Amino acid sequence: MTNSPARNWINGAFVAPTVLSPSINPATYETIGSYADDGATAARDAINAATTAFRRTPWPHDAELRARVLDQMAAAIERHRERLIAVLSLENGKIASEAALEAGGSPSKLRYWAAMARTEAGRAIQPLPGSISIVLRQPIGAAGVIVPWNSPVILAVRSFAPALAAGCTVVVKMPGQAAQVASVLSAILAEAPDLPAGVVNIFAESGSEGAAHLVESEGVPAISFTGSTRTGAAIGAVGARRIKRFGLELGGKAPMIVFDDADVASMIPVLEKALTVFAGQFCMTGSRLLVQDNLYEVVRDRLADRLRNVRIGPAADPASDMGPLIDKANVARVDKVVTDAIAAGARVIVRGGPVTDGPLAAGAFFRPAMLEVDDNQLAIVQEETFGPVITIQRFSDEAQAVALANDSEFGLSASVWTRDLDRSLRVAQALEVGSVFVNDWAKVYDSTEEGGFKLSGLGRLNGVAAIEDFVEYKHIALRPGQTAMTGAVQ
């Protein structure tokens, strides 16, 4: 990709690397470049820059500046959309349409939060005669943003945009698998002419030393983390020592509930994409399919046929329906999940599995798998797979469907397929999840809250609630004097 290593962007400048690691194209396993991989040092320098910018620049106090910069960032991403698509396809393995979705969806989030910065206001009330109270929302300080590798651009923006709108400065930690993406994104954001140095800092690392420093540092009072439930619980325990503010979007095991009046023809292509978008490496991947008795065989057979015909391949091939997993270690992990499930009693409908011959064998490719299950307690049903593997299970009535769907530690999202409007609303309210998509899947908007119930998270991203992770409320009580009412004109 380049002879120059991808560098960290700290305090408004790109920093010369001291430790280098290779960046890999997961479709070919070719080395495409190198990146700065000194996370602990980068985190310390970035925190210093962010805390200094918070104390010494107008950023926390100037809402118009924040709005202007967020708009400038959005315009910069739009100018460099094709560049982002190219690096997402190369390093992240996304096929062109998925990379375009990620790059194209980021500017609107920045503009949404630019608008929110312009409308930010506290309130004034008169609790008692002769007293006035002012309630302010003030930024909490420097915020740490820990980003996963599966959608590094849009998930970074989703977290740091509300933080910036609130008046926080940010330190963004990117994973090593997306270091080239991080460097390109940094260069694009640096084009915002009014952005003060140190307000946004971005570094990448292959390990977790830098991320751990963000979580432990007293200079970072808020953390926005997107990733696994296990990691979220671990960093939450560490951050609790300093009573940190956490926004956590964690794992999911999204049930897709198909009632016997569903429109099968329009549904099947969406169910396929619910599994194969980002090669199943998505927190909202539709990995549990629950189908009512009368429609069960039809849905099973039609979806199986469609999964067998998914064209896997590199982003460079416009005919590809699904790209690779992020690396071969994850291919082996997902294949073991399938093997263990079969040994535990799941029945093979579509085996799928690693590609071991032909030109794709060099990459991290995994064909979609579909397993039939009866036992809701199997690990393949209960645990997040993070790969293109779906289970299918039958149910008899609405009550059983809801019970099966809710029998999970996760509660991020679900979809409901029915032509009965009353039933769709009834079931949506009964499901213990943060988002329910009726006759559709993964419809997420900038202005609607996104987040999970149970072990799927804490707090919300997108929508007006997202800013709550980054603000403190301050009450200022005034006593300007009480006017005597005796003899007042009525």
Short mmCIF file of C-alpha atoms in Angstrom, two decimals:
data_model
loop_
_atom_site.label_atom_id
_atom_site.label_comp_id
_atom_site.label_asym_id
_atom_site.label_seq_id
_atom_site.Cartn_x
_atom_site.Cartn_y
_atom_site.Cartn_z
CA MET A 1 0.00 0.00 0.00
CA THR A 2 2.71 2.46 1.00
CA ASN A 3 6.39 2.57 1.86
CA SER A 4 5.73 5.04 4.69
CA PRO A 5 4.44 3.58 7.95
CA ALA A 6 1.04 4.60 9.25
CA ARG A 7 1.62 7.01 12.11
CA ASN A 8 -0.28 8.09 15.20
CA TRP A 9 -1.86 11.56 15.19
CA ILE A 10 -1.28 13.29 18.52
CA ASN A 11 -1.57 16.97 19.45
CA GLY A 12 -2.22 17.98 15.86
CA ALA A 13 0.83 16.24 14.36
CA PHE A 14 1.82 12.82 13.03
CA VAL A 15 4.35 11.19 15.34
CA ALA A 16 7.42 9.28 14.13
CA PRO A 17 7.06 5.61 15.11
CA THR A 18 9.49 3.82 17.41
CA VAL A 19 7.97 0.32 17.03
CA LEU A 20 6.56 -1.03 13.76
CA SER A 21 4.16 -3.88 13.02
CA PRO A 22 2.92 -5.13 9.63
CA SER A 23 -0.53 -4.48 8.18
CA ILE A 24 -2.13 -7.42 6.33
CA ASN A 25 -4.72 -7.68 3.58
CA PRO A 26 -7.02 -10.42 4.94
CA ALA A 27 -8.11 -11.43 1.43
CA THR A 28 -4.58 -12.34 0.31
CA TYR A 29 -2.48 -12.22 3.48
CA GLU A 30 -0.05 -9.96 1.70
CA THR A 31 1.70 -7.25 3.71
CA ILE A 32 0.29 -3.88 2.64
CA GLY A 33 2.35 -1.62 4.89
CA SER A 34 3.45 -1.08 8.47
CA TYR A 35 2.21 1.00 11.37
CA ALA A 36 3.35 2.61 14.60
CA ASP A 37 2.73 0.07 17.35
CA ASP A 38 3.81 1.74 20.58
CA GLY A 39 0.44 1.96 22.29
CA ALA A 40 1.47 2.73 25.87
CA THR A 41 3.63 5.69 24.87
CA ALA A 42 1.05 6.91 22.38
CA ALA A 43 -1.73 6.73 24.96
CA ARG A 44 0.23 8.75 27.53
CA ASP A 45 1.14 11.43 24.99
CA ALA A 46 -2.41 11.55 23.64
CA ILE A 47 -3.93 11.92 27.11
CA ASN A 48 -1.54 14.75 27.90
CA ALA A 49 -2.48 16.48 24.64
CA ALA A 50 -6.22 15.99 25.20
CA THR A 51 -6.20 17.21 28.80
CA THR A 52 -4.10 20.25 27.87
CA ALA A 53 -6.45 21.11 25.00
CA PHE A 54 -9.43 20.77 27.32
CA ARG A 55 -7.93 23.24 29.80
CA ARG A 56 -6.27 25.73 27.48
CA THR A 57 -8.34 25.99 24.30
CA PRO A 58 -11.83 27.45 23.78
CA TRP A 59 -13.16 24.01 22.80
CA PRO A 60 -15.17 23.20 25.97
CA HIS A 61 -16.77 26.66 26.06
CA ASP A 62 -17.40 27.52 22.40
CA ALA A 63 -20.35 25.58 20.98
CA GLU A 64 -20.19 27.39 17.65
CA LEU A 65 -16.55 26.38 17.21
CA ARG A 66 -17.45 22.76 17.92
CA ALA A 67 -20.31 22.79 15.45
CA ARG A 68 -18.17 24.40 12.77
CA VAL A 69 -15.38 21.84 13.19
CA LEU A 70 -17.78 18.89 13.11
CA ASP A 71 -19.20 20.24 9.84
CA GLN A 72 -15.66 20.66 8.50
CA MET A 73 -14.84 17.05 9.40
CA ALA A 74 -17.97 15.84 7.59
CA ALA A 75 -16.99 17.77 4.46
CA ALA A 76 -13.44 16.36 4.60
CA ILE A 77 -14.72 12.77 4.77
CA GLU A 78 -17.00 13.45 1.82
CA ARG A 79 -14.06 14.80 -0.18
CA HIS A 80 -12.02 11.68 0.56
CA ARG A 81 -14.82 9.13 0.40
CA GLU A 82 -13.13 7.03 -2.30
CA ARG A 83 -9.86 7.00 -0.38
CA LEU A 84 -11.63 5.64 2.70
CA ILE A 85 -13.48 3.03 0.64
CA ALA A 86 -10.19 1.86 -0.84
CA VAL A 87 -8.40 1.47 2.50
CA LEU A 88 -11.42 -0.21 4.16
CA SER A 89 -11.58 -2.72 1.33
CA LEU A 90 -7.85 -3.37 1.41
CA GLU A 91 -7.19 -3.62 5.14
CA ASN A 92 -10.64 -4.41 6.55
CA GLY A 93 -11.68 -6.89 3.86
CA LYS A 94 -15.01 -5.23 3.14
CA ILE A 95 -16.53 -5.64 -0.29
CA ALA A 96 -17.06 -2.35 -2.12
CA SER A 97 -20.72 -1.87 -1.17
CA GLU A 98 -20.00 -2.41 2.54
CA ALA A 99 -16.99 -0.08 2.52
CA ALA A 100 -19.09 2.54 0.73
CA LEU A 101 -21.83 2.16 3.34
CA GLU A 102 -19.34 2.81 6.13
CA ALA A 103 -17.58 5.74 4.49
CA GLY A 104 -20.84 7.26 3.27
CA GLY A 105 -22.61 6.95 6.62
CA SER A 106 -20.03 8.81 8.67
CA PRO A 107 -20.52 12.45 7.51
CA SER A 108 -24.19 12.53 8.49
CA LYS A 109 -23.29 11.53 12.05
CA LEU A 110 -20.85 14.42 12.28
CA ARG A 111 -23.46 16.83 10.91
CA TYR A 112 -26.10 15.55 13.30
CA TRP A 113 -23.80 16.31 16.23
CA ALA A 114 -22.83 19.67 14.73
CA ALA A 115 -26.53 20.54 14.87
CA MET A 116 -26.80 19.23 18.44
CA ALA A 117 -23.84 21.36 19.49
CA ARG A 118 -25.65 24.43 18.17
CA THR A 119 -28.82 23.61 20.10
CA GLU A 120 -27.14 22.58 23.37
CA ALA A 121 -28.65 24.48 26.33
CA GLY A 122 -29.15 24.18 30.04
CA ARG A 123 -32.24 25.47 31.82
CA ALA A 124 -33.26 28.10 34.36
CA ILE A 125 -36.01 27.63 36.92
CA GLN A 126 -37.45 29.49 39.94
CA PRO A 127 -37.82 26.82 42.64
CA LEU A 128 -38.99 29.34 45.28
CA PRO A 129 -39.88 33.03 45.29
CA GLY A 130 -36.73 35.11 45.25
CA SER A 131 -34.50 32.29 44.08
CA ILE A 132 -33.28 31.35 40.62
CA SER A 133 -31.54 28.10 39.70
CA ILE A 134 -29.46 27.53 36.60
CA VAL A 135 -28.67 24.00 35.46
CA LEU A 136 -25.72 23.68 33.09
CA ARG A 137 -24.51 20.68 31.12
CA GLN A 138 -20.73 20.81 31.06
CA PRO A 139 -18.27 18.51 29.27
CA ILE A 140 -16.75 15.88 31.50
CA GLY A 141 -13.17 16.24 30.22
CA ALA A 142 -10.99 14.08 27.99
CA ALA A 143 -12.88 11.04 26.70
CA GLY A 144 -11.31 7.75 25.70
CA VAL A 145 -12.80 6.01 22.66
CA ILE A 146 -11.85 2.35 22.12
CA VAL A 147 -12.82 1.21 18.62
CA PRO A 148 -13.18 -2.35 17.24
CA TRP A 149 -11.73 -3.51 13.92
CA ASN A 150 -14.97 -4.56 12.22
CA SER A 151 -16.21 -1.06 11.23
CA PRO A 152 -13.44 1.26 12.38
CA VAL A 153 -14.46 4.50 10.68
CA ILE A 154 -18.15 4.71 11.44
CA LEU A 155 -17.83 3.25 14.94
CA ALA A 156 -15.09 5.73 15.80
CA VAL A 157 -17.21 8.62 14.52
CA ARG A 158 -20.28 7.29 16.32
CA SER A 159 -18.46 7.62 19.65
CA PHE A 160 -16.24 10.68 19.24
CA ALA A 161 -18.80 12.91 17.49
CA PRO A 162 -21.13 13.24 20.53
CA ALA A 163 -18.10 13.63 22.79
CA LEU A 164 -16.82 16.52 20.69
CA ALA A 165 -20.29 18.06 20.49
CA ALA A 166 -20.47 17.99 24.29
CA GLY A 167 -17.18 19.87 24.52
CA CYS A 168 -14.91 16.97 25.41
CA THR A 169 -11.54 16.33 23.86
CA VAL A 170 -10.90 12.75 22.72
CA VAL A 171 -8.27 10.04 22.55
CA VAL A 172 -9.23 7.37 20.02
CA LYS A 173 -7.59 3.96 20.23
CA MET A 174 -7.80 1.95 16.99
CA PRO A 175 -6.90 -1.76 16.74
CA GLY A 176 -3.82 -2.82 14.81
CA GLN A 177 -5.98 -4.57 12.22
CA ALA A 178 -7.26 -1.12 11.22
CA ALA A 179 -4.07 0.92 11.60
CA GLN A 180 -3.94 1.98 7.94
CA VAL A 181 -7.58 3.04 8.18
CA ALA A 182 -6.75 5.02 11.34
CA SER A 183 -3.92 6.86 9.64
CA VAL A 184 -6.04 7.77 6.61
CA LEU A 185 -8.92 8.91 8.83
CA SER A 186 -6.51 11.04 10.89
CA ALA A 187 -5.17 12.75 7.78
CA ILE A 188 -8.70 13.50 6.64
CA LEU A 189 -9.84 14.92 9.99
CA ALA A 190 -6.68 17.02 10.14
CA GLU A 191 -8.05 18.99 7.18
CA ALA A 192 -10.63 20.65 9.47
CA PRO A 193 -9.05 24.15 9.55
CA ASP A 194 -10.56 25.28 12.86
CA LEU A 195 -9.76 22.15 14.88
CA PRO A 196 -7.45 23.06 17.80
CA ALA A 197 -4.40 20.85 18.28
CA GLY A 198 -4.95 18.14 20.86
CA VAL A 199 -8.73 18.08 20.69
CA VAL A 200 -8.68 14.85 18.63
CA ASN A 201 -5.89 12.29 19.02
CA ILE A 202 -5.79 8.89 17.29
CA PHE A 203 -3.39 5.99 17.80
CA ALA A 204 -3.31 2.30 16.84
CA GLU A 205 -1.89 -0.71 18.63
CA SER A 206 -1.81 -4.47 18.18
CA GLY A 207 -2.16 -5.17 21.88
CA SER A 208 -4.02 -3.50 24.73
CA GLU A 209 -1.43 -1.53 26.70
CA GLY A 210 -2.60 1.83 25.38
CA ALA A 211 -6.25 0.95 25.90
CA ALA A 212 -5.49 -0.18 29.45
CA HIS A 213 -3.79 3.14 30.13
CA LEU A 214 -6.89 5.00 28.91
CA VAL A 215 -9.07 2.98 31.26
CA GLU A 216 -6.76 3.42 34.24
CA SER A 217 -5.80 7.08 33.76
CA GLU A 218 -7.27 9.67 36.10
CA GLY A 219 -7.03 12.12 33.19
CA VAL A 220 -9.73 10.25 31.23
CA PRO A 221 -13.03 10.38 33.16
CA ALA A 222 -15.17 8.87 30.38
CA ILE A 223 -14.70 5.79 28.19
CA SER A 224 -16.75 4.83 25.14
CA PHE A 225 -16.05 1.20 24.25
CA THR A 226 -17.41 -0.96 21.46
CA GLY A 227 -16.41 -4.61 21.58
CA SER A 228 -16.96 -7.90 23.35
CA THR A 229 -18.95 -8.31 26.55
CA ARG A 230 -15.98 -9.99 28.24
CA THR A 231 -13.68 -7.06 27.55
CA GLY A 232 -16.39 -4.55 28.45
CA ALA A 233 -16.86 -6.18 31.84
CA ALA A 234 -13.10 -6.23 32.44
CA ILE A 235 -12.52 -2.57 31.66
CA GLY A 236 -15.63 -1.62 33.62
CA ALA A 237 -14.21 -3.31 36.70
CA VAL A 238 -10.92 -1.43 36.35
CA GLY A 239 -12.56 1.93 35.63
CA ALA A 240 -14.89 1.55 38.60
CA ARG A 241 -11.92 2.25 40.88
CA ARG A 242 -12.03 5.84 39.64
CA ILE A 243 -15.85 5.93 39.24
CA LYS A 244 -15.45 6.42 35.50
CA ARG A 245 -18.33 7.09 33.14
CA PHE A 246 -18.73 4.18 30.72
CA GLY A 247 -20.66 3.86 27.49
CA LEU A 248 -20.48 0.23 26.38
CA GLU A 249 -21.85 -1.34 23.23
CA LEU A 250 -21.06 -5.01 23.64
CA GLY A 251 -21.92 -8.39 22.18
CA GLY A 252 -25.11 -9.52 20.54
CA LYS A 253 -26.88 -12.69 19.47
CA ALA A 254 -29.70 -11.22 17.43
CA PRO A 255 -32.82 -13.37 17.05
CA MET A 256 -34.82 -13.07 13.82
CA ILE A 257 -38.40 -14.22 14.49
CA VAL A 258 -40.38 -15.38 11.46
CA PHE A 259 -44.12 -15.87 11.87
CA ASP A 260 -46.12 -17.96 9.45
CA ASP A 261 -47.68 -14.92 7.73
CA ALA A 262 -44.30 -13.42 6.77
CA ASP A 263 -43.61 -12.38 3.17
CA VAL A 264 -41.03 -15.06 2.36
CA ALA A 265 -40.00 -13.78 -1.06
CA SER A 266 -38.95 -10.36 0.22
CA MET A 267 -37.60 -11.71 3.51
CA ILE A 268 -35.07 -14.32 2.37
CA PRO A 269 -32.58 -11.91 0.72
CA VAL A 270 -32.62 -9.75 3.89
CA LEU A 271 -32.04 -12.78 6.14
CA GLU A 272 -29.05 -13.73 4.00
CA LYS A 273 -27.55 -10.26 4.25
CA ALA A 274 -28.23 -10.19 7.99
CA LEU A 275 -25.74 -13.05 8.21
CA THR A 276 -23.20 -12.17 5.51
CA VAL A 277 -22.75 -8.39 5.83
CA PHE A 278 -19.19 -7.81 7.10
CA ALA A 279 -18.83 -11.62 6.92
CA GLY A 280 -20.95 -11.91 10.05
CA GLN A 281 -18.49 -9.75 12.03
CA PHE A 282 -21.16 -7.35 13.26
CA CYS A 283 -22.79 -6.95 16.66
CA MET A 284 -26.24 -7.07 15.05
CA THR A 285 -25.54 -10.09 12.82
CA GLY A 286 -28.73 -12.15 12.51
CA SER A 287 -27.30 -15.35 13.94
CA ARG A 288 -30.45 -16.93 15.47
CA LEU A 289 -33.37 -17.71 13.16
CA LEU A 290 -36.64 -18.68 14.89
CA VAL A 291 -39.36 -19.85 12.47
CA GLN A 292 -42.98 -20.80 13.15
CA ASP A 293 -43.97 -24.41 12.40
CA ASN A 294 -46.07 -23.87 9.27
CA LEU A 295 -43.32 -21.95 7.46
CA TYR A 296 -40.28 -23.70 8.90
CA GLU A 297 -39.26 -26.03 6.06
CA VAL A 298 -39.86 -23.39 3.38
CA VAL A 299 -37.67 -20.81 5.12
CA ARG A 300 -34.98 -23.35 6.01
CA ASP A 301 -34.66 -24.71 2.49
CA ARG A 302 -34.81 -21.36 0.67
CA LEU A 303 -32.28 -19.69 2.96
CA ALA A 304 -29.99 -22.72 2.80
CA ASP A 305 -30.04 -22.61 -0.98
CA ARG A 306 -29.22 -18.92 -0.94
CA LEU A 307 -26.33 -19.38 1.52
CA ARG A 308 -24.82 -22.14 -0.63
CA ASN A 309 -24.71 -19.68 -3.52
CA VAL A 310 -23.12 -16.72 -1.71
CA ARG A 311 -20.10 -15.65 -3.76
CA ILE A 312 -17.22 -15.11 -1.41
CA GLY A 313 -14.21 -13.22 -2.63
CA PRO A 314 -11.97 -10.18 -2.24
CA ALA A 315 -13.20 -6.61 -2.42
CA ALA A 316 -11.20 -6.27 -5.62
CA ASP A 317 -13.71 -8.55 -7.34
CA PRO A 318 -16.98 -6.66 -7.95
CA ALA A 319 -18.83 -10.00 -8.11
CA SER A 320 -18.07 -10.77 -4.45
CA ASP A 321 -21.09 -11.03 -2.13
CA MET A 322 -19.03 -11.51 1.04
CA GLY A 323 -15.44 -10.73 1.90
CA PRO A 324 -12.98 -12.47 4.23
CA LEU A 325 -12.90 -12.61 7.99
CA ILE A 326 -10.40 -10.23 9.56
CA ASP A 327 -7.66 -12.89 9.86
CA LYS A 328 -6.96 -16.63 9.78
CA ALA A 329 -7.05 -16.92 13.56
CA ASN A 330 -10.71 -15.96 13.43
CA VAL A 331 -11.34 -18.44 10.62
CA ALA A 332 -10.00 -21.21 12.85
CA ARG A 333 -12.02 -19.92 15.82
CA VAL A 334 -15.31 -19.80 13.89
CA ASP A 335 -14.72 -23.24 12.38
CA LYS A 336 -14.19 -24.67 15.85
CA VAL A 337 -17.48 -23.12 16.97
CA VAL A 338 -19.25 -24.99 14.15
CA THR A 339 -17.41 -28.27 14.83
CA ASP A 340 -18.21 -28.09 18.54
CA ALA A 341 -21.87 -27.31 17.83
CA ILE A 342 -22.21 -30.35 15.57
CA ALA A 343 -20.60 -32.53 18.23
CA ALA A 344 -23.09 -31.11 20.77
CA GLY A 345 -26.11 -32.08 18.66
CA ALA A 346 -26.66 -29.36 16.06
CA ARG A 347 -27.60 -30.74 12.63
CA VAL A 348 -25.86 -29.54 9.48
CA ILE A 349 -28.00 -27.79 6.89
CA VAL A 350 -25.09 -25.92 5.26
CA ARG A 351 -21.64 -26.82 6.63
CA GLY A 352 -19.72 -23.90 5.20
CA GLY A 353 -16.22 -23.53 6.62
CA PRO A 354 -12.74 -22.37 5.64
CA VAL A 355 -11.70 -22.18 2.00
CA THR A 356 -8.77 -24.56 1.70
CA ASP A 357 -8.14 -24.74 -2.04
CA GLY A 358 -7.95 -22.42 -5.04
CA PRO A 359 -6.82 -18.80 -5.10
CA LEU A 360 -8.93 -17.83 -2.05
CA ALA A 361 -7.13 -20.32 0.18
CA ALA A 362 -4.39 -17.79 0.82
CA GLY A 363 -6.86 -15.45 2.51
CA ALA A 364 -9.10 -15.59 5.58
CA PHE A 365 -12.26 -16.79 3.82
CA PHE A 366 -15.08 -18.74 5.48
CA ARG A 367 -18.17 -19.98 3.67
CA PRO A 368 -21.51 -19.32 5.47
CA ALA A 369 -22.82 -22.11 7.69
CA MET A 370 -26.36 -22.99 8.80
CA LEU A 371 -27.13 -25.38 11.65
CA GLU A 372 -30.49 -26.73 12.84
CA VAL A 373 -30.96 -26.81 16.61
CA ASP A 374 -33.55 -27.93 19.15
CA ASP A 375 -31.75 -27.12 22.39
CA ASN A 376 -31.76 -23.39 23.18
CA GLN A 377 -28.93 -23.88 25.67
CA LEU A 378 -26.33 -24.98 23.13
CA ALA A 379 -23.27 -22.74 23.05
CA ILE A 380 -23.88 -22.00 19.36
CA VAL A 381 -27.24 -20.47 20.38
CA GLN A 382 -26.15 -18.68 23.52
CA GLU A 383 -22.68 -17.33 22.65
CA GLU A 384 -21.72 -14.70 20.09
CA THR A 385 -19.99 -16.29 17.11
CA PHE A 386 -18.85 -13.16 15.24
CA GLY A 387 -18.76 -14.94 11.92
CA PRO A 388 -21.18 -16.08 9.18
CA VAL A 389 -22.87 -18.91 11.12
CA ILE A 390 -26.63 -19.04 11.70
CA THR A 391 -28.79 -21.42 13.71
CA ILE A 392 -32.40 -22.22 12.80
CA GLN A 393 -34.97 -23.34 15.35
CA ARG A 394 -38.73 -23.85 15.19
CA PHE A 395 -41.46 -22.47 17.45
CA SER A 396 -45.20 -23.08 17.68
CA ASP A 397 -46.74 -19.83 18.90
CA GLU A 398 -46.01 -16.22 19.82
CA ALA A 399 -45.38 -16.92 23.49
CA GLN A 400 -42.79 -19.56 22.70
CA ALA A 401 -41.08 -17.31 20.16
CA VAL A 402 -40.69 -14.52 22.70
CA ALA A 403 -39.51 -16.93 25.40
CA LEU A 404 -36.86 -18.45 23.11
CA ALA A 405 -35.67 -15.05 21.91
CA ASN A 406 -35.40 -13.67 25.45
CA ASP A 407 -33.61 -16.78 26.75
CA SER A 408 -30.23 -15.13 26.26
CA GLU A 409 -27.73 -13.04 28.20
CA PHE A 410 -27.61 -10.66 25.24
CA GLY A 411 -30.14 -8.01 24.29
CA LEU A 412 -28.79 -5.78 21.54
CA SER A 413 -31.25 -6.20 18.66
CA ALA A 414 -33.86 -8.44 17.06
CA SER A 415 -36.06 -8.55 14.00
CA VAL A 416 -39.71 -9.61 13.69
CA TRP A 417 -41.25 -10.80 10.45
CA THR A 418 -45.05 -10.69 10.21
CA ARG A 419 -47.81 -8.91 8.31
CA ASP A 420 -49.85 -8.56 11.51
CA LEU A 421 -49.25 -5.01 12.79
CA ASP A 422 -50.69 -5.67 16.24
CA ARG A 423 -48.50 -8.73 16.70
CA SER A 424 -45.38 -6.90 15.53
CA LEU A 425 -45.86 -4.19 18.17
CA ARG A 426 -46.78 -6.71 20.87
CA VAL A 427 -43.69 -8.81 20.24
CA ALA A 428 -41.42 -5.79 19.85
CA GLN A 429 -42.41 -4.56 23.29
CA ALA A 430 -41.96 -8.00 24.83
CA LEU A 431 -38.45 -8.55 23.47
CA GLU A 432 -35.63 -7.70 25.90
CA VAL A 433 -33.47 -5.86 23.36
CA GLY A 434 -32.51 -2.28 22.57
CA SER A 435 -33.58 -2.27 18.90
CA VAL A 436 -36.34 -4.17 17.09
CA PHE A 437 -36.63 -4.15 13.31
CA VAL A 438 -40.03 -5.13 11.91
CA ASN A 439 -39.91 -6.78 8.47
CA ASP A 440 -36.35 -5.54 8.11
CA TRP A 441 -32.93 -5.73 9.72
CA ALA A 442 -30.33 -3.33 11.17
CA LYS A 443 -32.04 -0.06 10.34
CA VAL A 444 -29.92 2.33 12.40
CA TYR A 445 -30.25 6.10 12.13
CA ASP A 446 -28.21 9.02 13.43
CA SER A 447 -31.19 10.38 15.35
CA THR A 448 -32.39 7.15 17.00
CA GLU A 449 -30.77 5.66 20.08
CA GLU A 450 -28.81 2.43 19.72
CA GLY A 451 -27.66 0.18 22.53
CA GLY A 452 -28.34 -3.00 24.40
CA PHE A 453 -30.21 -4.55 27.29
CA LYS A 454 -28.63 -7.08 29.67
CA LEU A 455 -25.01 -8.00 28.77
CA SER A 456 -25.17 -6.16 25.46
CA GLY A 457 -24.22 -2.82 26.87
CA LEU A 458 -24.58 0.27 28.96
CA GLY A 459 -25.82 3.64 27.74
CA ARG A 460 -26.77 4.60 24.21
CA LEU A 461 -25.06 5.71 21.01
CA ASN A 462 -26.77 7.75 18.28
CA GLY A 463 -29.75 9.93 19.13
CA VAL A 464 -29.93 12.65 21.76
CA ALA A 465 -29.15 10.24 24.61
CA ALA A 466 -25.60 9.64 23.31
CA ILE A 467 -24.35 12.92 24.74
CA GLU A 468 -25.17 11.84 28.31
CA ASP A 469 -21.96 9.79 28.52
CA PHE A 470 -19.90 12.96 28.09
CA VAL A 471 -21.58 15.63 30.23
CA GLU A 472 -21.90 16.56 33.88
CA TYR A 473 -24.90 18.48 35.23
CA LYS A 474 -24.12 21.49 37.40
CA HIS A 475 -26.69 23.34 39.50
CA ILE A 476 -25.99 27.01 40.28
CA ALA A 477 -28.37 28.50 42.87
CA LEU A 478 -28.83 32.31 42.90
CA ARG A 479 -30.57 34.45 45.50
CA PRO A 480 -30.92 37.85 43.87
CA GLY A 481 -33.42 39.02 46.53
CA GLN A 482 -37.14 38.62 47.10
CA THR A 483 -39.59 41.33 46.12
CA ALA A 484 -42.15 42.11 48.85
CA MET A 485 -45.64 41.22 47.66
CA THR A 486 -47.57 43.10 50.41
CA GLY A 487 -49.80 45.71 48.86
CA ALA A 488 -48.97 44.63 45.36
CA VAL A 489 -51.47 45.48 42.69
CA GLN A 490 -53.69 42.49 41.93
#
